[in-house]
Coordinates of C-alpha atoms and ligand atoms in Angstrom, one line a residue:
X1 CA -1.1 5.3 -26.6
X2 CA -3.9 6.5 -28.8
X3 CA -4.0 5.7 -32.6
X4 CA -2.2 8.7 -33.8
X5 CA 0.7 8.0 -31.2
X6 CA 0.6 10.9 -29.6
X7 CA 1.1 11.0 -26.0
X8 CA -1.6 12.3 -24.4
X9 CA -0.3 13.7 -21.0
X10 CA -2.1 15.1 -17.3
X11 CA 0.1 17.4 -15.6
X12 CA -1.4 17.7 -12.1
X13 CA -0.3 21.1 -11.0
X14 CA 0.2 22.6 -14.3
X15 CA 0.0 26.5 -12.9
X16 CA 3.6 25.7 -10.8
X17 CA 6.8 26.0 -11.9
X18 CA 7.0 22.5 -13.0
X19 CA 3.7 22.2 -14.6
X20 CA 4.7 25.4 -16.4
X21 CA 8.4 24.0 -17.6
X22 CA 6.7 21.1 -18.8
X23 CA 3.7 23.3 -20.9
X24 CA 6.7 25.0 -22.2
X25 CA 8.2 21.2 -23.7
X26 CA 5.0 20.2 -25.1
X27 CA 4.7 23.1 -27.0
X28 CA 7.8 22.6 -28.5
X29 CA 6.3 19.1 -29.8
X30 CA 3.0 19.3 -31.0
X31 CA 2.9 16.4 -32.9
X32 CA 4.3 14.2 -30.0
X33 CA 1.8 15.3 -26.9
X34 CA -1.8 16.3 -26.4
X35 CA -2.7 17.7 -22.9
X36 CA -6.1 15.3 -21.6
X37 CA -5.9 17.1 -18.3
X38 CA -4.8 20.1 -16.4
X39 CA -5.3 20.9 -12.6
X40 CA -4.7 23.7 -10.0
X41 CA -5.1 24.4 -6.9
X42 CA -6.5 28.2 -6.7
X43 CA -4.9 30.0 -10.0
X44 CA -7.9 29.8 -12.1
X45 CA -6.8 33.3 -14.3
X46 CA -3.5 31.1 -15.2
X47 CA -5.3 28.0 -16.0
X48 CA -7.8 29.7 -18.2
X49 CA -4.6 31.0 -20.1
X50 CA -2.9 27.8 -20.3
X51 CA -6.9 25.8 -21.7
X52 CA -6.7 29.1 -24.4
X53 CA -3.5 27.6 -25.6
X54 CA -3.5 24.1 -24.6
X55 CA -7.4 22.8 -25.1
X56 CA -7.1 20.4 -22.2
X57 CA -10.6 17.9 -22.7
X58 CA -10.4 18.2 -18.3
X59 CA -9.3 20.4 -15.9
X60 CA -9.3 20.1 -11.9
X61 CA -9.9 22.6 -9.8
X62 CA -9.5 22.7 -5.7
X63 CA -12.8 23.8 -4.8
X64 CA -16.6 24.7 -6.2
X65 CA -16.1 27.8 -5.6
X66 CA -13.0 28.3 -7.9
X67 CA -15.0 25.6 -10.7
X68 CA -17.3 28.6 -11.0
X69 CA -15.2 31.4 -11.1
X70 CA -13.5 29.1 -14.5
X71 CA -16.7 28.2 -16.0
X72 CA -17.2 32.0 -16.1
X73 CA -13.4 32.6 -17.4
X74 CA -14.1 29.9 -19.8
X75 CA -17.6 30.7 -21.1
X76 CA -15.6 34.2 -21.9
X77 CA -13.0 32.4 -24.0
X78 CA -15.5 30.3 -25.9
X79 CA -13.9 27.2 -24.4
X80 CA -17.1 26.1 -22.8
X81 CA -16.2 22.6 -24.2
X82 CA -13.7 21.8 -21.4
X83 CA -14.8 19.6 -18.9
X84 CA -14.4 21.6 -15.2
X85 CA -14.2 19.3 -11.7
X86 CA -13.3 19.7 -8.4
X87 CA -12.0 18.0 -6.0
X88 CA -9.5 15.5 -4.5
X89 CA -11.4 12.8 -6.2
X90 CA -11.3 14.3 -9.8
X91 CA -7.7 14.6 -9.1
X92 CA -7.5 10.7 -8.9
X93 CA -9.9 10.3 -11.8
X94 CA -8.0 12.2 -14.4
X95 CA -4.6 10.3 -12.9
X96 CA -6.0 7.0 -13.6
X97 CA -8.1 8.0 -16.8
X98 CA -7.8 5.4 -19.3
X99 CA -7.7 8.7 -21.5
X100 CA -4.5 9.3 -21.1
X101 CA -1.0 7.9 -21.8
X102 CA 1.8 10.0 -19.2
X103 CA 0.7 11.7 -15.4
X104 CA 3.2 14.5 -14.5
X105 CA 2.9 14.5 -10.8
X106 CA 4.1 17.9 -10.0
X107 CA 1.8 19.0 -7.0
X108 CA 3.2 20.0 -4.1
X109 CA 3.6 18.6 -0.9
X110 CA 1.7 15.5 0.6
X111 CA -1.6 16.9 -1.3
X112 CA -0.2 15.1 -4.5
X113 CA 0.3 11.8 -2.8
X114 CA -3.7 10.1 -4.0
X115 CA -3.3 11.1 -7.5
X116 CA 0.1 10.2 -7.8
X117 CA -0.5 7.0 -6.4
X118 CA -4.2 6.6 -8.8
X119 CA -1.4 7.0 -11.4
X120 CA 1.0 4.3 -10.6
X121 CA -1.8 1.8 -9.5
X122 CA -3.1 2.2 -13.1
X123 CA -0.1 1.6 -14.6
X124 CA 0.7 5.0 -16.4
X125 CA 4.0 6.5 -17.2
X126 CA 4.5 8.1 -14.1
X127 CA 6.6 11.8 -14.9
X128 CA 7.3 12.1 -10.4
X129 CA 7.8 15.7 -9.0
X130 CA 6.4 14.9 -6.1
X131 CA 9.2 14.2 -4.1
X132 CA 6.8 14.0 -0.7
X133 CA 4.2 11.6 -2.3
X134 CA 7.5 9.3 -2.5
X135 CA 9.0 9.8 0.9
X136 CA 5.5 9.5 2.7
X137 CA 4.5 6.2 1.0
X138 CA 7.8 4.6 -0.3
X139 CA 7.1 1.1 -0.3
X140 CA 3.3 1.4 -1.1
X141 CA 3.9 3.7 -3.9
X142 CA 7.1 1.2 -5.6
X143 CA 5.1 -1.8 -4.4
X144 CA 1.8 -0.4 -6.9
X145 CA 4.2 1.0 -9.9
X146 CA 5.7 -2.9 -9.7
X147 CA 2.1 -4.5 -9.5
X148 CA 0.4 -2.4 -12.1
X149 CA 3.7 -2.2 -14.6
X150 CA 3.9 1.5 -14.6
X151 CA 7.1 3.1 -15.8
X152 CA 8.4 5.6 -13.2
X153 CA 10.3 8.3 -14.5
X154 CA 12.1 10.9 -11.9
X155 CA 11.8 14.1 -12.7
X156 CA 14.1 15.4 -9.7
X157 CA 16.8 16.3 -11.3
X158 CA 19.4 14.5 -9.0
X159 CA 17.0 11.7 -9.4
X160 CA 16.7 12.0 -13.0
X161 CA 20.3 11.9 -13.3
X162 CA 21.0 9.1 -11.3
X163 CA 18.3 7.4 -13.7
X164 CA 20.8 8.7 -16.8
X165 CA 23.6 7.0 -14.9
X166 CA 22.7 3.8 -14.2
X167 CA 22.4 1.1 -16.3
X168 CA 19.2 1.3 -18.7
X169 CA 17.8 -1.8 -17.9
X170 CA 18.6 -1.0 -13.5
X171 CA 16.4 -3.0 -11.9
X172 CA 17.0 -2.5 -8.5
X173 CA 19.5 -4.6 -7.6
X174 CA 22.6 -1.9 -7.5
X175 CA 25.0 -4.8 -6.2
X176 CA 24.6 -6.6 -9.4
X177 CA 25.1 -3.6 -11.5
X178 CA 28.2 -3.0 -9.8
X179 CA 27.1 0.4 -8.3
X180 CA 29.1 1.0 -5.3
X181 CA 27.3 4.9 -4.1
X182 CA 24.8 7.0 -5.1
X183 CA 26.6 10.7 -5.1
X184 CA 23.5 13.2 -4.4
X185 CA 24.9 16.8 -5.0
X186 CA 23.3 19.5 -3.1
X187 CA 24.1 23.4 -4.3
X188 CA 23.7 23.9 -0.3
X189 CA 21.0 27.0 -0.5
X190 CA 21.1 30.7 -0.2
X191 CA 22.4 29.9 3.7
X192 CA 25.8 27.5 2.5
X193 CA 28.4 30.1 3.5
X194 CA 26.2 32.4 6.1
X195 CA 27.3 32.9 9.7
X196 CA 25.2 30.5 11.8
X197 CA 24.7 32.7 14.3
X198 CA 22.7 35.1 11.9
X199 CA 20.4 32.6 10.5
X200 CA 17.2 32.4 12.9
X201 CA 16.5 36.1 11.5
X202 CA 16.8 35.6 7.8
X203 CA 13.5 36.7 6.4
X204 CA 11.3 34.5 3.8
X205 CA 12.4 36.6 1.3
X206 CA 16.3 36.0 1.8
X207 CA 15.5 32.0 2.2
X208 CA 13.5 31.6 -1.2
X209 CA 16.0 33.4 -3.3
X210 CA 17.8 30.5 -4.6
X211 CA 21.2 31.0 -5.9
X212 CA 20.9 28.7 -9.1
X213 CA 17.0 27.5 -9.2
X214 CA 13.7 29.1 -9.7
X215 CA 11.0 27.2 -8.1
X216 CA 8.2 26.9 -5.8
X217 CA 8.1 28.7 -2.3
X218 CA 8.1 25.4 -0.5
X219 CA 10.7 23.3 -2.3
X220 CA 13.2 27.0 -2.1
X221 CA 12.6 27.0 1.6
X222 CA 13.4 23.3 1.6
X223 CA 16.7 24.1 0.0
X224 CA 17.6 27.0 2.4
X225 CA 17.1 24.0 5.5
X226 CA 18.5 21.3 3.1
X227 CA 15.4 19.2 4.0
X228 CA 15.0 19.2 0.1
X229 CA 18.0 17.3 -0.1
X230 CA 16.8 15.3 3.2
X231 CA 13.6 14.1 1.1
X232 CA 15.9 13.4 -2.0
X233 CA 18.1 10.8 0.5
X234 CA 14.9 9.0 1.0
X235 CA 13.7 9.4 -2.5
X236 CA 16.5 8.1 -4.0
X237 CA 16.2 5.3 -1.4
X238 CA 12.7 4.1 -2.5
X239 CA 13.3 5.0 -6.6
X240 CA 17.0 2.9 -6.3
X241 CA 16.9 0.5 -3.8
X242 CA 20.1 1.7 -2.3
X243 CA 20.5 1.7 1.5
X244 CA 20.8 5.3 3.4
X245 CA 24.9 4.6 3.9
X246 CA 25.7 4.3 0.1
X247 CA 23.7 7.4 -0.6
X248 CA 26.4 10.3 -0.2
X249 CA 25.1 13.8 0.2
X250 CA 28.1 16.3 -2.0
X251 CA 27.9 19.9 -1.7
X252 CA 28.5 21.4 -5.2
X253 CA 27.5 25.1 -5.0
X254 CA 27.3 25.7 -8.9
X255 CA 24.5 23.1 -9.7
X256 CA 26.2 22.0 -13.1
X257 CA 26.3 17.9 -11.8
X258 CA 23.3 16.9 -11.1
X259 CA 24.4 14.1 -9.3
X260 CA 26.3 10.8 -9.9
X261 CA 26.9 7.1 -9.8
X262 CA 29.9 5.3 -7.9
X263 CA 30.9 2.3 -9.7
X264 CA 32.9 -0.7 -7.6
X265 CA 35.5 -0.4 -10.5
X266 CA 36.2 3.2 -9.6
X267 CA 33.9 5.0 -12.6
X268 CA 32.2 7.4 -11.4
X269 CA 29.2 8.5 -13.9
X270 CA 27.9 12.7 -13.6
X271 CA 24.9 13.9 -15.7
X272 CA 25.5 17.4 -16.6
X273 CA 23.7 19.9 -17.6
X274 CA 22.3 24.1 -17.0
X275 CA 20.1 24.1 -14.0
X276 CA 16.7 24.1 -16.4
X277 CA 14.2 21.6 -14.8
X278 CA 12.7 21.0 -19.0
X279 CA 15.9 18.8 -19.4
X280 CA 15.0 16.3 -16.8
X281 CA 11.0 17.3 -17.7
X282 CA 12.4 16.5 -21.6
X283 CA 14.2 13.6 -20.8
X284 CA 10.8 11.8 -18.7
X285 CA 8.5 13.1 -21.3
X286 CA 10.3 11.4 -24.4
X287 CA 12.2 8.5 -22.7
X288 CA 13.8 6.5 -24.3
X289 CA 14.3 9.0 -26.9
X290 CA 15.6 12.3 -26.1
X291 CA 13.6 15.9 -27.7
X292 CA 14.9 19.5 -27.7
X293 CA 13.6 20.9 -24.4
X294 CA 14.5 24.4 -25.3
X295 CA 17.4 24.3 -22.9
X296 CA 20.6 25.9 -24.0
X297 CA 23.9 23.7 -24.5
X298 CA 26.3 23.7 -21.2
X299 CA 29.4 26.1 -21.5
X300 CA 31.9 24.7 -19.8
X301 CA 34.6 27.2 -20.3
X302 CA 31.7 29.6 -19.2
X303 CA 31.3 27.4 -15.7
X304 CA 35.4 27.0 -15.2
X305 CA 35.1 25.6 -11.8
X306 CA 33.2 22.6 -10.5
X307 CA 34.0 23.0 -6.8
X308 CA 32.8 20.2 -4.0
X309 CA 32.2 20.0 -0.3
X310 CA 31.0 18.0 2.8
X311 CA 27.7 18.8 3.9
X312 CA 28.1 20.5 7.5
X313 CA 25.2 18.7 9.3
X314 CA 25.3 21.1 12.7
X315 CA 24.1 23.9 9.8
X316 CA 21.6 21.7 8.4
X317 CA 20.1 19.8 11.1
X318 CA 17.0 19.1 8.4
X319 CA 19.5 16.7 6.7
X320 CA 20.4 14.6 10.0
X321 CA 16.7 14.7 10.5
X322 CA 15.5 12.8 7.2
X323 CA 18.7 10.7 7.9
X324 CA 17.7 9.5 10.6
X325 CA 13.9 9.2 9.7
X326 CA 14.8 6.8 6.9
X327 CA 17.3 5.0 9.3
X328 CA 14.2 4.0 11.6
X329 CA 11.2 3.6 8.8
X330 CA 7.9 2.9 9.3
X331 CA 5.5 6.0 9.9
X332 CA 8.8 8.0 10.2
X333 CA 9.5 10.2 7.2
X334 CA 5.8 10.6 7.1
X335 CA 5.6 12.4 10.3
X336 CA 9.1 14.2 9.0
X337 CA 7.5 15.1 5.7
X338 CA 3.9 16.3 7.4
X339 CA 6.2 18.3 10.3
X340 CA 7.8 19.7 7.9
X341 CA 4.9 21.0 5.6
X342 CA 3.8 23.0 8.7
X343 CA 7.0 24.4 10.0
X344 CA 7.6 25.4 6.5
X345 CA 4.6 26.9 6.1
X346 CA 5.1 28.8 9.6
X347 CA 7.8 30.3 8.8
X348 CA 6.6 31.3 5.4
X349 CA 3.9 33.1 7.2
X350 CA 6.1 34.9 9.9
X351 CA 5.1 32.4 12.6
X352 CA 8.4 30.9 13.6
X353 CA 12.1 32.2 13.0
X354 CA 14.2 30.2 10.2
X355 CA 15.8 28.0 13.1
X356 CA 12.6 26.7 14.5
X357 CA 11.8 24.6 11.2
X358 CA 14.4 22.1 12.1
X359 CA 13.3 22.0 16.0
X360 CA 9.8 21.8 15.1
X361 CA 10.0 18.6 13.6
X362 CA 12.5 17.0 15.8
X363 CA 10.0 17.6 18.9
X364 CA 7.2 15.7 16.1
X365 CA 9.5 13.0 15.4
X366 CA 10.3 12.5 19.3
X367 CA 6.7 13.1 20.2
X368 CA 5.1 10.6 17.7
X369 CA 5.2 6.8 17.9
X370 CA 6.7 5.1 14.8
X371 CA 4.2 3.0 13.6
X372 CA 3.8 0.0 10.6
X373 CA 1.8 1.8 7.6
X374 CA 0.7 -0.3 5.0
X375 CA -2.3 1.6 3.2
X376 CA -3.1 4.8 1.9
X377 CA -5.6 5.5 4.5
X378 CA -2.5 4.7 6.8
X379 CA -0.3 7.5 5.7
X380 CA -2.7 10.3 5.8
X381 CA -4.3 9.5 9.6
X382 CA -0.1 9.6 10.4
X383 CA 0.5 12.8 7.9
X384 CA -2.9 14.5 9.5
X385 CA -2.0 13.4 13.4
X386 CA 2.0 14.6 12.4
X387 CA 0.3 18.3 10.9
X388 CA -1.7 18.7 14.7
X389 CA 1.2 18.0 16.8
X390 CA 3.3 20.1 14.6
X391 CA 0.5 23.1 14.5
X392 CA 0.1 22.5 18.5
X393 CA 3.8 23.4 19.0
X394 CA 3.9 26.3 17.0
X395 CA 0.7 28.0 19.1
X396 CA 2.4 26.9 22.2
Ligands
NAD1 P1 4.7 25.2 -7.0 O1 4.3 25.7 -5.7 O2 5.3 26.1 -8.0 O3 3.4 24.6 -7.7 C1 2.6 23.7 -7.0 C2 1.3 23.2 -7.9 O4 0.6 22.4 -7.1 C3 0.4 24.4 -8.3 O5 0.0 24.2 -9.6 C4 -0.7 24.3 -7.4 O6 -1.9 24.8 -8.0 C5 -0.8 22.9 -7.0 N1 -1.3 22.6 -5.7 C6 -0.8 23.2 -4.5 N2 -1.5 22.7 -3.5 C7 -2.4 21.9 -3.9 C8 -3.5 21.1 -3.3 N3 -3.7 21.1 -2.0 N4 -4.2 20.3 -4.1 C9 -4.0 20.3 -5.4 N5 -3.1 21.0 -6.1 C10 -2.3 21.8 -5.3 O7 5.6 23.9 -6.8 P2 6.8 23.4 -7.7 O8 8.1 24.1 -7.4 O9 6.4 23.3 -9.1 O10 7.0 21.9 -7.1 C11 6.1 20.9 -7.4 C12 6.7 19.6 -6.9 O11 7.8 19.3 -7.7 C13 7.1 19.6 -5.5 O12 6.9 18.3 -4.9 C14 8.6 19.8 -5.6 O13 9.3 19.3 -4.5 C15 8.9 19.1 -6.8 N6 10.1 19.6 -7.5 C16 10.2 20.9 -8.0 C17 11.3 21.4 -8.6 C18 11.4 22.8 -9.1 O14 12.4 23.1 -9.8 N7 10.4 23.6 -8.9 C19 12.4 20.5 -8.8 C20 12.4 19.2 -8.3 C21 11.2 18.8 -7.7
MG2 MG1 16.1 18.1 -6.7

């Protein structure tokens, strides 16, 4: 922390809707956080709007090209004082900076993986998004947030209220704690209820319209396949320590529990709350304390029913898949995290019907040979090698 005790916080991927749900918290707190760093991808128009407001000291950009158009954007605003890189580097830089206090690791997909992992290896308070930086590099990532003393915070929400349910001092040993199951709920998607037979030609469109959530293209597609809940198993697995057969998947279509703990003395602890990412954003930002995170109070009489079912894993092959990845290890969910990305990204573009997502990465998983990874470098020749096998099935 700096003298005044203010936090001073990096959101990596501060133009998407997590980055923007966690602008909207520090602004309710001045006097607790200062921004050090803001990056984005390609939205340079929304980043010069959030520096007018937010007087980052750095902000990361993907490319030269886009540093330009800023500086330009910037020099406009009279905020020619911000510091503008590029690059996957800076992205690293301003994650380990000894600058600032708290990284929000909110990019998406395996492109957040290096900074999120500069972040842990230099012992920051680690606010992770990110699901895929988790499920590609599980046991490196835990292994360098142990070695460095970082504090991980989940910012999933199941994850985050998992964190709420379990002991405060968990430390990773859930049979000592007396935690019998994780209960992951799962609002099932847009597709929970639709005929099977009509779901190769739902549109991108229908499959990002979320029933409970606004969020990101990928992660809403994610939901539709239930390979977001997929990459949660494994997630939980790596944040929790909790072996794939005491994490339970629970359908509960109105996204009021955010998930649960199963005690061996029957409890069973839920965290409740509106679907509003800025409470688990809220609860990671000011932990152990909690701030007003400009979410309203839950209505229960409003909700009435809390209903619950069985995932139906012939509907959501995605959900087997990730399964079954974490069941064999290794280079596994890498590959089912990089097949993924593409198919995802396929269909998004028209490429490939909804069905194909699933089959996509099943042929990359059969096709690729699990292999030990141990190292960065590791993970991204497998995630690189899992992107061409899965881009050379799509042409085929
Ligand atoms: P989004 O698509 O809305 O935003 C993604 C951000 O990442 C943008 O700021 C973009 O500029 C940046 N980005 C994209 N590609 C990049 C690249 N190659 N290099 C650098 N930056 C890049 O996504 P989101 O919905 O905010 O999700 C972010 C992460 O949080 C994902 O991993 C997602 O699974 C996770 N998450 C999101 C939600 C949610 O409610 N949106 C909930 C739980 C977890
Ligand atoms: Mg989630």
């Amino acid at each position: 922390m700096n003298n005044s005790q203010q936090q001073r916080v990096c959101i990596l991927g501060s133009t998407g809707s997590i980055g923007v749900s966690t602008l909207d918290v520090i602004a309710r707190h001045p006097d607790r956080y200062s921004v050090y760093a803001l990056t984005v991808h390609t939205q340079i128009e929304k980043l010069a709007e959030q520096c007018a407001r937010f007087h980052p000291k750095v902000v990361v950009v993907g490319s030269a090209s886009a540093a330009d158009g800023l500086r330009q954007l910037l020099l406009h605003a009279g905020l020619q004082d911000i510091q503008i890189e590029f690059g996957p580097q800076a992205l690293c830089d301003v994650a380990s900076s000894a600058e600032c206090d708290s990284v929000m690791a909110a990019i998406v997909g395996a492109a957040g993986l290096p900074a999120a992992l500069a972040a842990a290896r230099a012992g920051k308070k680690v606010l992770l998004a990110n699901k895929e930086a988790l499920v590609m590099s599980g046991s490196l990532f835990m292994d360098a947030i142990k070695s460095s003393g970082a504090a991980l915070l989940p910012i999933d929400s199941e994850h985050n209220a998992i964190f709420q349910c379990l002991p405060r001092h968990f430390d990773g040993k859930p049979d000592q704690h007396g935690v019998r199951k994780i209960l992951l709920t799962a609002s099932g998607g847009p597709f929970l209820h639709r005929d099977v037979a009509t779901l190769n030609s739902v549109t991108p469109e229908q499959a990002v319209a979320h029933p409970n959530w606004v969020m990101g293209r990928k992660i809403s597609i994610d939901s539709a396949t239930m390979m977001n809940k997929g990459l949660e198993v494994i997630e939980a697995h790596w944040l929790f320590s909790v072996p794939s057969e005491r994490i339970e998947v629970v359908i509960h279509p109105q996204s009021v529990i955010h998930s649960m703990v199963s005690y061996n003395d029957g409890s069973v602890l839920a965290q409740l709350g509106n679907p509003d990412m800025r409470t688990p954003i809220a609860y990671g930002l000011a932990y152990p304390e909690r701030i007003d995170s400009g979410v309203d109070a839950l209505d229960l009489v409003k909700v009435g029913k809390l209903n619950f079912e069985a995932p139906d894993f012939n509907r959501f092959p995605c959900l087997r898949l990730a399964y079954e990845a974490l069941e064999v290890g290794e280079s596994a969910p890498t590959i089912l995290n990089a097949s993924n990305e593409i198919a995802v990204q396929a269909f998004l573009d028209g490429k490939i019907g909804f069905n194909l997502i699933s089959k996509l990465i099943e042929q990359c998983l059969n096709k690729m040979p699990v292999t030990q990874v141990s190292d960065l470098e590791g993970i991204l020749s497998i995630d690189a090698e899992a992107r061409s096998v899965a881009n050379s099935l799509i042409k085929k």
